[in-house]
N, CA, C and O of each residue as an XYZ file, in Angstrom:
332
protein
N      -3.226     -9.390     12.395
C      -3.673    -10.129     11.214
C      -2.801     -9.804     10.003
O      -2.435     -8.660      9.732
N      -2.501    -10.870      9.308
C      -1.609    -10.768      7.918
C      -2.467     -9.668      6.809
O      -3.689     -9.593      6.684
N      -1.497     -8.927      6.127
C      -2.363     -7.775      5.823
C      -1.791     -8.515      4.087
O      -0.649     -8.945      3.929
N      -2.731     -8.514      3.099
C      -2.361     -8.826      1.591
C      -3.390     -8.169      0.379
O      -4.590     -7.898      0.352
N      -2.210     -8.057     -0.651
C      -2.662     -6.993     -1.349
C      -3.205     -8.662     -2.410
O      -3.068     -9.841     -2.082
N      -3.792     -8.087     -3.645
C      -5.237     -8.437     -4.378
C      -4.720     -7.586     -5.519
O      -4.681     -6.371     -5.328
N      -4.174     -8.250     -7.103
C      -4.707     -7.446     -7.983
C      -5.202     -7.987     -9.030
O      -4.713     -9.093     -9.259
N      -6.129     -7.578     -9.897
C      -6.002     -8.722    -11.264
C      -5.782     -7.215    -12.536
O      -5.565     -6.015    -12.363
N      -6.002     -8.181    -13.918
C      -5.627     -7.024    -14.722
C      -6.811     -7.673    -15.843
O      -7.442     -8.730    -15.832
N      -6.781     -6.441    -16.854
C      -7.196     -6.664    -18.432
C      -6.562     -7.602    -19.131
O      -5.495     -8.116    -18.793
N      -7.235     -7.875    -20.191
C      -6.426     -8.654    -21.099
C      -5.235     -8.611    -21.484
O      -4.426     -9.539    -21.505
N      -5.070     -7.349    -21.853
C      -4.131     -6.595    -22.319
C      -2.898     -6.341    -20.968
O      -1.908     -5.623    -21.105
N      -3.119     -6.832    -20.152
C      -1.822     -6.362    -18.697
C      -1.829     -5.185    -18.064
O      -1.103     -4.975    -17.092
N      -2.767     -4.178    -18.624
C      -3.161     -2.921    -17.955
C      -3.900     -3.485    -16.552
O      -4.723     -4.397    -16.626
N      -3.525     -2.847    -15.228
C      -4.105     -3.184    -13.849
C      -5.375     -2.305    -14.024
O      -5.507     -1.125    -14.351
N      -6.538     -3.582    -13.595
C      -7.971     -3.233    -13.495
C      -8.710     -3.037    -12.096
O      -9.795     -2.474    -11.953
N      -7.636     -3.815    -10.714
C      -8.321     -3.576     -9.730
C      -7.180     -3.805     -8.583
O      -6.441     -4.776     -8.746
N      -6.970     -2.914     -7.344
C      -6.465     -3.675     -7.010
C      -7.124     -3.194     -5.023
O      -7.568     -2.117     -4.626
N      -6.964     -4.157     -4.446
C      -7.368     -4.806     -3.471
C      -6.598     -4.993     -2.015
O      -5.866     -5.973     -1.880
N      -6.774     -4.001     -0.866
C      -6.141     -4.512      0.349
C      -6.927     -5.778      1.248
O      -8.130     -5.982      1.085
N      -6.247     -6.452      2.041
C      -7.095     -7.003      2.814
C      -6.411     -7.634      4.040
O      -5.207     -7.878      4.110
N      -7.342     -7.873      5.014
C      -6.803     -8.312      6.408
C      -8.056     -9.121      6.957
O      -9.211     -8.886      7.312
N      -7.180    -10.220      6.831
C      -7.797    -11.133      7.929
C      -9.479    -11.449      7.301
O     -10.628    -11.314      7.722
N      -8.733    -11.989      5.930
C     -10.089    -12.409      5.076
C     -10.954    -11.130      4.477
O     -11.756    -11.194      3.546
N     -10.566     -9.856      5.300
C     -11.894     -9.318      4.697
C     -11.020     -8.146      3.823
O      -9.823     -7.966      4.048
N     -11.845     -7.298      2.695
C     -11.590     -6.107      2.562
C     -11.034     -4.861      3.318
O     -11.832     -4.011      3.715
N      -9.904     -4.742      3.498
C      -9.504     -3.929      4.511
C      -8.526     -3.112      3.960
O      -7.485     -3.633      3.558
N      -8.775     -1.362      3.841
C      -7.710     -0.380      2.951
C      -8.218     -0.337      2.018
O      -9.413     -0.616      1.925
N      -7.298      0.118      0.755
C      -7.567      0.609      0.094
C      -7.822     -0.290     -1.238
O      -7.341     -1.401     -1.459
N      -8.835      0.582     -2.207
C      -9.526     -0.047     -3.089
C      -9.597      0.438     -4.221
O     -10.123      1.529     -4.444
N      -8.989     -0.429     -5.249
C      -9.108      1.363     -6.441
C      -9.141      0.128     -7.852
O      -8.680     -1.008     -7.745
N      -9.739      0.639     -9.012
C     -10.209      0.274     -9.877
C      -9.800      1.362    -11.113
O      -9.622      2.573    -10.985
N      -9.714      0.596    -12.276
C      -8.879      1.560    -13.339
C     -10.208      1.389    -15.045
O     -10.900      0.394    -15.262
N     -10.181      2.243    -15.641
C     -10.546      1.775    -16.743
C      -9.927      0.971    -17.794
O      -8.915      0.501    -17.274
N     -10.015      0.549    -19.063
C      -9.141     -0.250    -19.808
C      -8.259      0.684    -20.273
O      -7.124      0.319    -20.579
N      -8.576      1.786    -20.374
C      -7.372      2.923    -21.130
C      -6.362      2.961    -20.137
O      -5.404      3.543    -20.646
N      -5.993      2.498    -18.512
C      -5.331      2.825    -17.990
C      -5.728      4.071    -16.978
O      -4.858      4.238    -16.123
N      -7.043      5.144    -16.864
C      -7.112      5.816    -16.273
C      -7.807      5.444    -14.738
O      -8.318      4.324    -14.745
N      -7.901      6.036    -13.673
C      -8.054      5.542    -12.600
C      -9.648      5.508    -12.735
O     -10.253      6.266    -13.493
N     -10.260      4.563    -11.932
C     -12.132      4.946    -12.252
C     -12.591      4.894    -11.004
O     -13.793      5.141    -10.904
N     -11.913      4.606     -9.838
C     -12.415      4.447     -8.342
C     -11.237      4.115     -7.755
O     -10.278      3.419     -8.090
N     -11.626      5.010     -6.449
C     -10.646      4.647     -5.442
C     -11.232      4.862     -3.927
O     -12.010      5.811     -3.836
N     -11.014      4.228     -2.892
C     -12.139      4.347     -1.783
C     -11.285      3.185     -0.237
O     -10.144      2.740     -0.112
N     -11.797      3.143      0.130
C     -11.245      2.350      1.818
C     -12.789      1.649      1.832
O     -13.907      2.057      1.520
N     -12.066     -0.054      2.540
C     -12.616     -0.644      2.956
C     -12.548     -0.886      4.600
O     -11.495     -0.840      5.234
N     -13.888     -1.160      5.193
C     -13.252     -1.472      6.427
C     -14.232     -2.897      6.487
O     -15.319     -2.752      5.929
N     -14.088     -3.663      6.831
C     -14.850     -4.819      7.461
C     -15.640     -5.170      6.585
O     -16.808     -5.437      6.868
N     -14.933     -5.277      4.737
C     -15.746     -6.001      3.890
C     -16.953     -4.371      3.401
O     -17.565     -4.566      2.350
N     -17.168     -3.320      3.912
C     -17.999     -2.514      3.562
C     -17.051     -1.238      2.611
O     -15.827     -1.347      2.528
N     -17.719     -0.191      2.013
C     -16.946      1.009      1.810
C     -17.440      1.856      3.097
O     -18.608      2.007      3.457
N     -16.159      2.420      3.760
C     -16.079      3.849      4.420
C     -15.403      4.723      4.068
O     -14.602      4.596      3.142
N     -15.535      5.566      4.582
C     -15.107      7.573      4.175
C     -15.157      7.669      2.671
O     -15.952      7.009      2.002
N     -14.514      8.290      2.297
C     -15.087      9.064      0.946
C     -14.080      8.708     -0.204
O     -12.858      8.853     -0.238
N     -14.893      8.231     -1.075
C     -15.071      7.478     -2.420
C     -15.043      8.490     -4.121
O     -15.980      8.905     -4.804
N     -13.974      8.562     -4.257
C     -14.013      8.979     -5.349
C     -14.375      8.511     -6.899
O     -14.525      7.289     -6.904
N     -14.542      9.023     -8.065
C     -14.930      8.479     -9.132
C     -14.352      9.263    -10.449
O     -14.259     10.485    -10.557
N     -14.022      8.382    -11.325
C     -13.605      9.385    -12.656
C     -13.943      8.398    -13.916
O     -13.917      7.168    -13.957
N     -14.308      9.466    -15.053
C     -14.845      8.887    -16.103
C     -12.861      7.906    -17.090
O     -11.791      7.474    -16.660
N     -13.390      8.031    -18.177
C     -12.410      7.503    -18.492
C     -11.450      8.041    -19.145
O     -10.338      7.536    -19.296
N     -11.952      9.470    -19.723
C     -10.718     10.627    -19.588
C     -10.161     11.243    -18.717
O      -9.519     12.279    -18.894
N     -10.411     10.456    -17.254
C      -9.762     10.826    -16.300
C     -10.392     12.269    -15.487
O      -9.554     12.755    -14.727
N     -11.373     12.821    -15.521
C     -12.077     13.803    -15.226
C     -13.229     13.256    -13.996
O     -14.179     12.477    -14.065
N     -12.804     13.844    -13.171
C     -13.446     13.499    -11.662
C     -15.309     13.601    -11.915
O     -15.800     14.690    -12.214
N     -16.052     12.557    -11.778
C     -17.714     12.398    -11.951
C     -18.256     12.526    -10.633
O     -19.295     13.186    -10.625
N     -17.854     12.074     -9.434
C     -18.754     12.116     -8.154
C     -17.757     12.062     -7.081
O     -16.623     11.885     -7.526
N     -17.837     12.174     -5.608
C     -17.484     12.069     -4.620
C     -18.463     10.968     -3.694
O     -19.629     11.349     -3.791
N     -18.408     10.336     -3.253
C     -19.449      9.493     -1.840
C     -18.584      9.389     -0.984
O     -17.366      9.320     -1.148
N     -19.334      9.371      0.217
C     -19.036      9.642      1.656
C     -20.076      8.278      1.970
O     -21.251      8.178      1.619
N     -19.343      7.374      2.660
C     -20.001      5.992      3.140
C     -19.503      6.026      4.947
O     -18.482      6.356      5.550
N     -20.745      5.532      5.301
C     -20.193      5.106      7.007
C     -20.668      3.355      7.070
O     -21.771      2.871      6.817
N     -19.686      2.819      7.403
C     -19.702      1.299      7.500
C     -21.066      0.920      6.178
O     -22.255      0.608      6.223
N     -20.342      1.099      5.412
C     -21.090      0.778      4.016
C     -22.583      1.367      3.655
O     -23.235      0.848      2.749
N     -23.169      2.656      4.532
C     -23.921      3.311      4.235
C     -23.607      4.289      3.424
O     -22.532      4.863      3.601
N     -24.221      4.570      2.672
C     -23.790      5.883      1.814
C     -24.657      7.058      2.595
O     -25.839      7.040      2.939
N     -23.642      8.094      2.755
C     -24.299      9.323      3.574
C     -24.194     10.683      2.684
O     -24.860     11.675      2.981
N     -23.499     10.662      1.807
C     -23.642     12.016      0.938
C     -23.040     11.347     -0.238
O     -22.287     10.373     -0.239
N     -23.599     12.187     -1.467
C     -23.310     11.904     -2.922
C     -23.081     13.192     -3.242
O     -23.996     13.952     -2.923
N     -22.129     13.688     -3.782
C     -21.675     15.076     -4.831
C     -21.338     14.882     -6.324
O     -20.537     13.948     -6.371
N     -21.575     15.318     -7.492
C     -21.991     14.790     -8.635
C     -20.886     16.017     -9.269
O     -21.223     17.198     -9.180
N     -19.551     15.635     -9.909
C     -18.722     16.320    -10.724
C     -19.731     17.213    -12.163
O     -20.604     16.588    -12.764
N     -19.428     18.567    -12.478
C     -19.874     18.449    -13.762
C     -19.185     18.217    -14.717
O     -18.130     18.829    -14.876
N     -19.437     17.662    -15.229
C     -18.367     17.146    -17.061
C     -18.177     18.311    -17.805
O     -18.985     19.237    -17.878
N     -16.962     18.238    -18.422
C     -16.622     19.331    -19.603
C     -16.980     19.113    -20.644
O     -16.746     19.905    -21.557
């Protein structure tokens, strides 16, 4: 299956999301930015769901949570503490 990447942006041209996919669905990797430019999610898709483990960061760039998904179940949550 043809494998294609997905991105769009902010107003401003800063990249806000960007998107693997195969064969129509969500497939790879998945990552999302805040407007400042810092990363705010990043995670794997498989079959349109999130699997394995899902990271998160606020918008100073400081890591907030971890999730662990199995075919789009969420199976563990770990919660960063903030500075």
């Amino acid at each position: 299956p043809e494998h294609q990447i997905s991105r769009h942006w902010f107003p401003d041209g800063t990249l806000s999301t960007y998107t693997e996919w195969r064969a129509n669905a969500m497939e790879g990797w998945f990552r999302t930015w805040h407007p400042n430019g810092q990363l705010k999610s990043e995670g794997h898709h498989q079959a349109n769901q999130r699997d394995g483990v899902w990271r998160f960061w606020n918008s100073d760039g400081h890591p907030t949570e971890v999730v662990t998904y199995r075919q789009g179940e969420e199976v563990s949550r770990e919660s960063t503490p903030q500075p």
